Short mmCIF file of N, CA and C in Angstrom, two decimals:
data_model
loop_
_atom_site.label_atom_id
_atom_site.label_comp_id
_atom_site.label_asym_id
_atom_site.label_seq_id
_atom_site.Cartn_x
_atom_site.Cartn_y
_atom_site.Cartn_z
N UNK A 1 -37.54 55.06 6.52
CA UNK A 1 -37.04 53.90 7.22
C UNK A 1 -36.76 52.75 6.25
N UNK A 2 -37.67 52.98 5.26
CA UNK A 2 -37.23 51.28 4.26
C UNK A 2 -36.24 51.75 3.25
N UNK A 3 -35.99 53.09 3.28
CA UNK A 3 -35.03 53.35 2.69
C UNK A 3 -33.40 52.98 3.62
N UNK A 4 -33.76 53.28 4.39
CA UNK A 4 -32.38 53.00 5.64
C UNK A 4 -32.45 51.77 5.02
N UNK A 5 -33.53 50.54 5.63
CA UNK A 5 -32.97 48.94 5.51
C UNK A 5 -32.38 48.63 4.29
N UNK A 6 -33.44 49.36 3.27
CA UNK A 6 -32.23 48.88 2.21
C UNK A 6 -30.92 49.36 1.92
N UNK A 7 -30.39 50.51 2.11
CA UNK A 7 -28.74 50.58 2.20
C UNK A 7 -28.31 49.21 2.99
N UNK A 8 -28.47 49.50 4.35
CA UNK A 8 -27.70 48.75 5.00
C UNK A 8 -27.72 46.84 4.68
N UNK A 9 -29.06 46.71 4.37
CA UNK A 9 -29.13 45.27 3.45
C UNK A 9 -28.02 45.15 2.38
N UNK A 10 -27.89 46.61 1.42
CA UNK A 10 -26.55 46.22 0.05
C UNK A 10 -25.41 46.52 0.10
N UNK A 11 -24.82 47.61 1.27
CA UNK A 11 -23.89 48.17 1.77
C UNK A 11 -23.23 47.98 3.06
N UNK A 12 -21.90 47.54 3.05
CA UNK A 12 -21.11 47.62 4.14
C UNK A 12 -21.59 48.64 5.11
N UNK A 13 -21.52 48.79 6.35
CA UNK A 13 -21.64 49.93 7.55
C UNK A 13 -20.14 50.61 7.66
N UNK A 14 -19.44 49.55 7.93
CA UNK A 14 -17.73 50.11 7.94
C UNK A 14 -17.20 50.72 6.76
N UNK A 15 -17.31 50.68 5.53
CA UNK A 15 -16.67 50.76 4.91
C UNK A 15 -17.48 51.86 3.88
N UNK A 16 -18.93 51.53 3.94
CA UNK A 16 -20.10 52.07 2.98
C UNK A 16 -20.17 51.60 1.40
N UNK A 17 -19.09 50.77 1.66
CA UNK A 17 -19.19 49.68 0.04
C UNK A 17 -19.82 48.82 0.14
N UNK A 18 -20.35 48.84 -1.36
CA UNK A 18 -21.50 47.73 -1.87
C UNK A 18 -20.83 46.48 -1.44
N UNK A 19 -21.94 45.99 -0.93
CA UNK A 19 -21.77 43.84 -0.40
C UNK A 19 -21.75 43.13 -2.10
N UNK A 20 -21.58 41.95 -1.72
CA UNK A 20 -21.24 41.25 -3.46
C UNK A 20 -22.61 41.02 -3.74
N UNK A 21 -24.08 41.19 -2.65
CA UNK A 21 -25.15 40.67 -3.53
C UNK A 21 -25.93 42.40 -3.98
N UNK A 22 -25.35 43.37 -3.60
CA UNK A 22 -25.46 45.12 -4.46
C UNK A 22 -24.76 45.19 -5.58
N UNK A 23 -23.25 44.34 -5.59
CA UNK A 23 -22.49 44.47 -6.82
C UNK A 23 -22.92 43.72 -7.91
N UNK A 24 -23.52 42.39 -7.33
CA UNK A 24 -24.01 41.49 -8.41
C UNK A 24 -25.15 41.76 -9.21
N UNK A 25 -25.42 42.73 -8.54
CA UNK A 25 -27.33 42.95 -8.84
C UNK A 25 -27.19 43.89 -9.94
N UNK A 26 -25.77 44.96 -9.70
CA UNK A 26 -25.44 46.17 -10.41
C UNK A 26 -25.00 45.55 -11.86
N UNK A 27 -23.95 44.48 -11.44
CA UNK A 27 -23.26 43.97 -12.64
C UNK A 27 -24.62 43.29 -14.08
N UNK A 28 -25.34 42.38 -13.26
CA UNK A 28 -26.75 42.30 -13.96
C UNK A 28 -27.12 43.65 -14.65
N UNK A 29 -27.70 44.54 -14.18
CA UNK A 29 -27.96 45.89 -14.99
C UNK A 29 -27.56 46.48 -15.31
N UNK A 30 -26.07 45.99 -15.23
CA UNK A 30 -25.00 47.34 -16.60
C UNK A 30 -24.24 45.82 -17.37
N UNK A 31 -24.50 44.87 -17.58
CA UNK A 31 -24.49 43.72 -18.47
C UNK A 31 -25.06 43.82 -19.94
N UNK A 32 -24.51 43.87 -21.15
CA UNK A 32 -24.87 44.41 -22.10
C UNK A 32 -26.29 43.26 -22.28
N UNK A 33 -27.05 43.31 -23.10
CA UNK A 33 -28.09 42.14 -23.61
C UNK A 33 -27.55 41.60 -24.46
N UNK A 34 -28.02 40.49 -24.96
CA UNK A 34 -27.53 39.13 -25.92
C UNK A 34 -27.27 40.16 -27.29
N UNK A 35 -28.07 41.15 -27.71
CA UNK A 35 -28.05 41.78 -28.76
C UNK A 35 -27.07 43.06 -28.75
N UNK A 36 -26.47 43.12 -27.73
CA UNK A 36 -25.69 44.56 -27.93
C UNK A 36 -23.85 43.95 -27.77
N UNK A 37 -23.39 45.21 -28.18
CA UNK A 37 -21.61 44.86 -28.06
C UNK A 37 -21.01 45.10 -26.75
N UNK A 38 -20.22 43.74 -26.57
CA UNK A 38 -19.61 43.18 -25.26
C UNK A 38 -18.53 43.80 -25.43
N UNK A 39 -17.91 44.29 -26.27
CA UNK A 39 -16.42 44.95 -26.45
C UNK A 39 -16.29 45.92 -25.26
N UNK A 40 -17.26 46.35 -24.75
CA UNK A 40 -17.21 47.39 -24.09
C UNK A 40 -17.67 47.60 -22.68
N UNK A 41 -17.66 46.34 -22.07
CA UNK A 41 -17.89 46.27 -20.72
C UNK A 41 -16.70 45.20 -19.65
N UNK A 42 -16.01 46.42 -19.46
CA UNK A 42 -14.96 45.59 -18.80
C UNK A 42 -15.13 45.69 -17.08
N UNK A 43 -14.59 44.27 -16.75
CA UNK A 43 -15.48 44.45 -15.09
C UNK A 43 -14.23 43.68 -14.69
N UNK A 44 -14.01 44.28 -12.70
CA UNK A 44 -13.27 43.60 -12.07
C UNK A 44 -13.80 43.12 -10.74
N UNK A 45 -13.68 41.70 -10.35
CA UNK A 45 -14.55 41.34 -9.34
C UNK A 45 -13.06 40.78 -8.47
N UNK A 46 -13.07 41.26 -7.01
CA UNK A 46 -12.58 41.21 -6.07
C UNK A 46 -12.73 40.22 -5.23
N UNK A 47 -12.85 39.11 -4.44
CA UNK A 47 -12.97 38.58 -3.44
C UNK A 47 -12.14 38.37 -2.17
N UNK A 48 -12.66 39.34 -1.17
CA UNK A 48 -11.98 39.45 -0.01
C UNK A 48 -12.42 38.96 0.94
N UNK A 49 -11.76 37.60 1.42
CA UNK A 49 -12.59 36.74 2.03
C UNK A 49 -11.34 36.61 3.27
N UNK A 50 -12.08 36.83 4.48
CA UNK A 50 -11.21 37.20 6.13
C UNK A 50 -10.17 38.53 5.72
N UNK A 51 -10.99 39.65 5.34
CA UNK A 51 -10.11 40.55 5.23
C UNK A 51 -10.56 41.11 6.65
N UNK A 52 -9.34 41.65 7.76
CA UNK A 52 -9.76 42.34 8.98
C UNK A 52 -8.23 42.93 9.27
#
């Protein structure tokens, strides 16, 4: 069961895509550290705001 709440807490129901606070959380932990090379993390952030 606390496995259920948490999907549905980071994940859309309609769609089953990650919400922006699952993506943000993700982007944090695949974020290189101060000490490693940034060359290599390329990211695209979407905002779909009244999409229906």
């Amino acid at each position: 069961m606390a496995q259920q709440l948490s999907w549905h807490a980071s994940y859309d129901p309609l769609t089953g895509l990650a919400n922006r606070r699952e993506f943000e959380r993700y982007l944090r932990r695949r974020s290189p550290q101060p000490n490693e090379d940034r060359r290599n993390t390329p990211s695209l952030f979407w905002i779909l705001t009244d999409l229906r």
